[in-house]
Amino acid sequence: MSSEGKYLLYNGLLAPKETHSLESFKFAEEFTLKDDDVIGVLYPKSGTIWMQEILPLLLNGGDLTPIQTIPNWDRVPWLEEKRLAEVVDQLPSPRAMVTHFPYHLMPASFHTSKAKVIYVMRNPKDILVSSFYFHQMAEFLEDPGTFDEFIEKFLEGKVLFGKWTDHVKGWKDTDLGDRIMYITYEEMVQDLPAALKRMSDFLGRNLSDETIQKIAEHCSFKTMKTNTMSNFSLVPKVYMDSDKSPFLRKGIAGDWKNHFSSEQLARFTLVIRKELGNESSSLPWSLD
Ligand code: PPS
């Protein structure tokens, strides 16, 4: 399949045809969000699958049934993907979903609802590295080229769901007030129970320390790697080849240090800093 054949363009954003269609985007546009819906919002490779494990457990008080019996893509579907239309009627209440949408493409009903958002942000250099390997293992994505070439594509926004800087700026500047909570992938890696507690309080769950601890154990990188409902081992190898790179690859902060040369780092930082403008100073990690 040619690379042009693998992606579609929706409002200037690239998305893989394997999982998205113009109909699925239309379905998302017209989707009616409910007041008690919870949406994990993440730029690709920022921990989406992680949120698909976490949200059901926070919302149901730690009942492991959904994460042990339902594949992640049906358990907490992507708002923009084809699967949503298939599974939406089976979602338990309150519903949990995830999305890679930038803020300005959220459905109209989102803005009039009281649906809550947890926005997870990850160091863009680690996103880039994670994405580089993902493009090598996923047949439905185009070849990333060399690491140098992929850096250029990332900086130009010629990657899935556009520029990281646009995503972050759009979601930082909203009128959602206390409907949105911000957290970083790095905070989650550093102290998952503390991150879960913050999320649980935000969702009005008030879970006990014991339940938080239990959820943290089941959402650890190690446990998720062995969960067949979450590690993509159910997907045939012709689509996702874990021998090339597992989906749950390293699960750490700072792997970029093993990949970026000093020249690449300087170029990357310069562009990102310029595009973020004032927003650079409020980032939780140094861009250097
Ligand atoms: S996607 O394709 O956009 O849905 O990918 P996404 O799930 O957003 O991001 C994949 C990266 O998240 C890491 N991940 C985790 N890290 C730490 N702990 C847990 N439990 C966890 N679950 C997923 C996953 O390993 C990918 O990062 P890398 O750096 O490639 O390991």
Coordinates of C-alpha atoms and ligand atoms in Angstrom, one line a residue:
M1 CA 0.0 0.0 0.0
S2 CA 1.4 3.4 -0.8
S3 CA 1.8 5.8 2.1
E4 CA -0.8 8.1 0.5
G5 CA -3.2 5.2 0.6
K6 CA -2.7 4.7 4.4
Y7 CA -3.8 8.0 5.7
L8 CA -6.8 10.3 5.3
L9 CA -6.9 14.0 5.8
Y10 CA -9.6 15.5 8.1
N11 CA -9.5 19.2 8.7
G12 CA -5.8 19.3 7.9
L13 CA -5.0 16.4 10.3
L14 CA -3.6 13.0 9.2
A15 CA -5.2 9.8 10.6
P16 CA -4.7 6.2 9.6
K17 CA -7.5 4.8 7.4
E18 CA -7.2 1.4 9.1
T19 CA -8.9 2.9 12.2
H20 CA -10.5 6.1 11.0
S21 CA -12.8 7.1 8.1
L22 CA -14.6 10.3 7.1
E23 CA -17.7 8.7 8.4
S24 CA -16.1 8.1 11.8
F25 CA -15.1 11.8 12.0
K26 CA -18.6 12.8 11.0
F27 CA -19.9 10.5 13.7
A28 CA -17.7 12.2 16.2
E29 CA -18.8 15.7 15.1
E30 CA -22.4 14.7 15.7
F31 CA -21.8 12.7 18.8
T32 CA -23.8 13.7 21.9
L33 CA -21.6 13.9 25.0
K34 CA -23.3 13.4 28.3
D35 CA -22.6 15.5 31.4
D36 CA -21.0 12.6 33.3
D37 CA -18.8 11.5 30.4
V38 CA -15.0 11.5 31.1
I39 CA -12.6 12.0 28.3
G40 CA -8.9 11.4 28.3
V41 CA -7.3 13.8 25.9
L42 CA -3.8 13.1 24.6
Y43 CA -1.6 13.9 21.7
P44 CA -0.6 10.5 20.2
K45 CA 2.1 8.5 22.1
S46 CA 1.4 10.4 25.4
G47 CA -0.1 7.5 27.3
T48 CA -3.5 6.9 25.7
I49 CA -3.5 3.2 26.3
W50 CA -2.5 3.9 29.9
M51 CA -5.6 6.1 30.3
Q52 CA -7.8 3.3 28.8
E53 CA -6.6 1.1 31.7
I54 CA -6.9 3.8 34.4
L55 CA -10.3 5.4 33.7
P56 CA -12.5 2.4 34.0
L57 CA -10.9 1.4 37.3
L58 CA -11.2 4.9 38.8
L59 CA -14.8 5.2 37.7
N60 CA -15.9 1.7 38.9
G61 CA -13.9 1.7 42.2
G62 CA -11.3 -0.8 41.1
D63 CA -13.4 -3.6 39.6
L64 CA -10.9 -5.4 37.3
T65 CA -13.5 -7.0 35.0
P66 CA -13.4 -4.5 32.2
I67 CA -9.6 -4.4 31.9
Q68 CA -9.4 -8.2 32.0
T69 CA -12.3 -9.0 29.6
I70 CA -12.6 -6.1 27.1
P71 CA -9.9 -5.0 24.6
N72 CA -8.7 -1.5 25.3
W73 CA -10.1 -0.1 22.0
D74 CA -13.6 -1.2 22.9
R75 CA -13.4 -0.6 26.6
V76 CA -12.5 3.1 26.3
P77 CA -13.0 3.9 22.6
W78 CA -11.4 6.8 20.7
L79 CA -14.0 9.5 19.9
E80 CA -12.7 9.7 16.4
E81 CA -12.2 6.0 15.5
K82 CA -14.5 3.7 13.6
R83 CA -15.1 1.4 16.7
L84 CA -17.0 4.1 18.6
A85 CA -20.2 3.6 16.6
E86 CA -19.9 -0.2 17.2
V87 CA -19.5 -0.1 20.9
V88 CA -21.1 3.1 22.1
D89 CA -24.3 1.4 23.2
Q90 CA -22.4 -1.0 25.4
L91 CA -20.4 1.5 27.4
P92 CA -21.2 1.5 31.1
S93 CA -22.2 4.7 32.7
P94 CA -20.4 7.0 33.4
R95 CA -18.8 6.5 30.0
A96 CA -15.0 6.9 29.5
M97 CA -13.5 7.8 26.1
V98 CA -10.2 9.0 24.8
T99 CA -9.4 11.3 22.0
H100 CA -6.4 12.7 20.1
F101 CA -8.6 15.6 18.8
P102 CA -7.2 19.2 19.1
Y103 CA -9.6 21.4 21.2
H104 CA -11.1 23.2 18.2
L105 CA -12.3 19.9 16.7
M106 CA -14.2 18.6 19.7
P107 CA -17.9 17.9 19.0
A108 CA -20.3 20.8 19.5
S109 CA -22.1 18.9 22.3
F110 CA -18.8 18.7 24.3
H111 CA -18.9 22.5 24.8
T112 CA -22.5 22.5 26.1
S113 CA -22.1 19.4 28.2
K114 CA -20.3 19.2 31.6
A115 CA -18.2 16.3 30.4
K116 CA -14.8 16.3 32.2
V117 CA -11.4 16.1 30.6
I118 CA -8.1 14.8 31.8
Y119 CA -5.4 16.2 29.6
V120 CA -2.2 14.2 29.7
M121 CA 0.9 15.9 28.4
R122 CA 4.3 14.2 27.6
N123 CA 7.7 15.5 26.8
P124 CA 7.6 15.9 23.0
K125 CA 11.1 14.4 22.6
D126 CA 9.9 11.1 24.2
I127 CA 6.7 11.3 22.1
L128 CA 8.8 11.5 19.0
V129 CA 10.9 8.5 20.0
S130 CA 7.9 6.4 20.9
S131 CA 6.2 7.4 17.6
F132 CA 9.3 6.6 15.6
Y133 CA 9.2 3.0 16.9
F134 CA 5.5 2.7 16.5
H135 CA 5.7 3.7 12.8
Q136 CA 8.2 0.8 12.4
M137 CA 5.9 -1.8 14.0
A138 CA 2.5 -0.7 12.7
E139 CA 1.8 -1.8 9.1
F140 CA -1.1 0.8 8.8
L141 CA 1.4 3.7 9.3
E142 CA 3.8 5.0 6.8
D143 CA 7.5 4.3 7.1
P144 CA 9.1 6.9 9.4
G145 CA 12.3 7.2 7.4
T146 CA 15.5 8.0 9.2
F147 CA 15.3 9.5 12.7
D148 CA 16.5 12.8 11.2
E149 CA 13.7 12.7 8.6
F150 CA 11.1 11.8 11.3
I151 CA 12.2 14.8 13.4
E152 CA 11.6 17.1 10.5
K153 CA 8.1 15.6 9.8
F154 CA 7.2 15.9 13.5
L155 CA 8.3 19.6 13.6
E156 CA 6.4 20.4 10.4
G157 CA 3.3 18.6 11.8
K158 CA 3.3 16.1 8.9
V159 CA 2.5 13.4 11.4
L160 CA -0.7 11.9 12.9
F161 CA -3.0 14.6 14.4
G162 CA -0.7 17.5 13.4
K163 CA 1.7 19.5 15.4
W164 CA 2.3 18.7 19.1
T165 CA 2.7 22.5 19.8
D166 CA -0.8 23.2 18.3
H167 CA -2.3 20.4 20.4
V168 CA -0.8 21.7 23.7
K169 CA -1.6 25.4 23.0
G170 CA -5.2 24.6 22.0
W171 CA -5.9 22.5 25.1
K172 CA -4.1 24.9 27.5
D173 CA -6.2 27.8 26.3
T174 CA -9.8 26.7 26.9
D175 CA -12.8 28.1 28.6
L176 CA -13.4 24.7 30.4
G177 CA -12.6 26.0 33.9
D178 CA -12.8 23.2 36.4
R179 CA -13.9 20.7 33.8
I180 CA -10.3 20.1 32.8
M181 CA -7.4 18.6 34.8
Y182 CA -3.8 18.7 33.5
I183 CA -1.3 16.0 34.3
T184 CA 1.9 14.9 32.8
Y185 CA 3.0 11.4 31.7
E186 CA 6.2 12.1 33.7
E187 CA 4.2 12.6 36.9
M188 CA 2.4 9.4 36.3
V189 CA 5.7 7.5 35.8
Q190 CA 7.2 9.1 38.9
D191 CA 4.4 8.4 41.3
L192 CA 1.4 6.6 39.9
P193 CA -0.6 6.3 43.1
A194 CA -0.3 10.1 43.6
A195 CA -1.4 10.8 40.0
L196 CA -4.3 8.4 40.4
K197 CA -5.4 10.1 43.6
R198 CA -5.4 13.5 41.9
M199 CA -7.5 12.0 39.0
S200 CA -9.8 10.3 41.4
D201 CA -10.4 13.5 43.4
F202 CA -11.0 15.4 40.2
L203 CA -13.6 12.8 39.1
G204 CA -15.2 13.1 42.6
R205 CA -14.4 9.5 43.4
N206 CA -12.7 9.7 46.7
L207 CA -11.2 6.2 46.5
S208 CA -9.4 4.7 49.5
D209 CA -5.6 4.4 49.6
E210 CA -6.0 0.7 49.3
T211 CA -8.1 0.9 46.2
I212 CA -5.7 3.5 44.7
Q213 CA -2.8 1.1 45.4
K214 CA -4.7 -1.8 43.8
I215 CA -5.4 0.3 40.6
A216 CA -1.8 1.4 40.5
E217 CA -0.6 -2.2 40.5
H218 CA -2.9 -3.1 37.7
C219 CA -2.0 -0.1 35.6
S220 CA 1.8 -0.5 36.0
F221 CA 3.8 -0.8 32.9
K222 CA 4.8 -4.4 34.0
T223 CA 1.3 -5.6 34.5
M224 CA -0.1 -3.9 31.4
K225 CA 2.6 -5.6 29.3
T226 CA 1.2 -8.9 30.3
N227 CA -2.5 -8.0 29.9
T228 CA -3.7 -9.4 26.6
M229 CA -6.6 -7.0 26.6
S230 CA -4.2 -4.1 26.6
N231 CA -0.9 -5.1 25.0
F232 CA -2.2 -5.4 21.4
S233 CA -1.3 -9.1 21.3
L234 CA -4.9 -9.7 20.0
V235 CA -4.0 -7.7 16.9
P236 CA -2.6 -10.0 14.0
K237 CA 1.1 -9.6 13.5
V238 CA 0.6 -8.3 9.9
Y239 CA -0.9 -5.2 11.4
M240 CA 1.3 -4.7 14.5
D241 CA 4.5 -6.6 14.7
S242 CA 5.8 -6.7 18.2
D243 CA 9.0 -8.4 17.1
K244 CA 9.9 -5.1 15.4
S245 CA 9.0 -3.1 18.5
P246 CA 6.4 -3.8 21.2
F247 CA 3.5 -1.3 21.6
L248 CA 4.3 -1.1 25.3
R249 CA 7.9 -0.4 24.5
K250 CA 9.8 1.1 27.5
G251 CA 7.3 3.2 29.4
I252 CA 9.9 5.6 30.8
A253 CA 10.7 9.3 30.8
G254 CA 13.8 10.4 29.1
D255 CA 14.5 7.8 26.5
W256 CA 15.1 10.6 24.1
K257 CA 18.6 10.9 25.6
N258 CA 19.4 7.6 23.9
H259 CA 18.3 8.9 20.5
F260 CA 18.9 12.6 20.0
S261 CA 22.3 14.0 18.9
S262 CA 23.3 17.4 20.3
E263 CA 22.6 18.9 16.8
Q264 CA 19.1 17.3 16.6
L265 CA 18.4 18.5 20.2
A266 CA 19.3 22.1 19.4
R267 CA 17.2 22.1 16.2
F268 CA 14.2 20.5 17.9
T269 CA 14.4 22.8 20.9
L270 CA 14.7 25.9 18.8
V271 CA 11.6 25.1 16.7
I272 CA 9.4 24.0 19.7
R273 CA 10.4 27.0 21.8
K274 CA 9.6 29.4 19.0
E275 CA 6.2 27.9 18.3
L276 CA 5.2 27.7 21.9
G277 CA 6.1 31.3 22.6
N278 CA 5.1 32.3 26.1
E279 CA 3.7 28.8 26.8
S280 CA 7.4 27.4 26.9
S281 CA 7.9 28.9 30.3
S282 CA 4.9 27.1 31.8
L283 CA 6.0 23.6 30.7
P284 CA 6.7 21.1 33.5
W285 CA 10.0 20.0 31.9
S286 CA 12.9 21.8 30.4
L287 CA 12.9 21.7 26.6
D288 CA 16.7 21.5 26.5
Ligands
PPS1 S1 -1.2 5.8 20.9 O1 -0.7 5.0 19.7 O2 -1.2 7.2 20.5 O3 -2.5 5.4 21.4 O4 0.0 5.6 21.9 P1 -0.1 6.0 23.5 O5 -0.9 4.9 24.2 O6 -0.6 7.3 23.6 O7 1.4 6.0 24.0 C1 2.2 4.8 24.0 C2 3.3 5.1 25.0 O8 2.7 5.0 26.3 C3 3.5 4.1 27.1 N1 2.7 3.4 28.1 C4 3.1 3.4 29.4 N2 4.1 4.0 30.0 C5 4.3 3.8 31.4 N3 3.4 3.0 32.1 C6 2.3 2.5 31.5 N4 1.5 1.7 32.3 C7 2.1 2.7 30.1 N5 1.2 2.2 29.2 C8 1.6 2.7 28.0 C9 3.9 3.1 26.0 O9 4.9 2.2 26.5 C10 4.4 4.1 24.9 O10 5.6 4.7 25.2 P2 7.1 4.2 24.9 O11 8.0 5.4 25.2 O12 7.1 3.9 23.4 O13 7.3 3.0 25.7

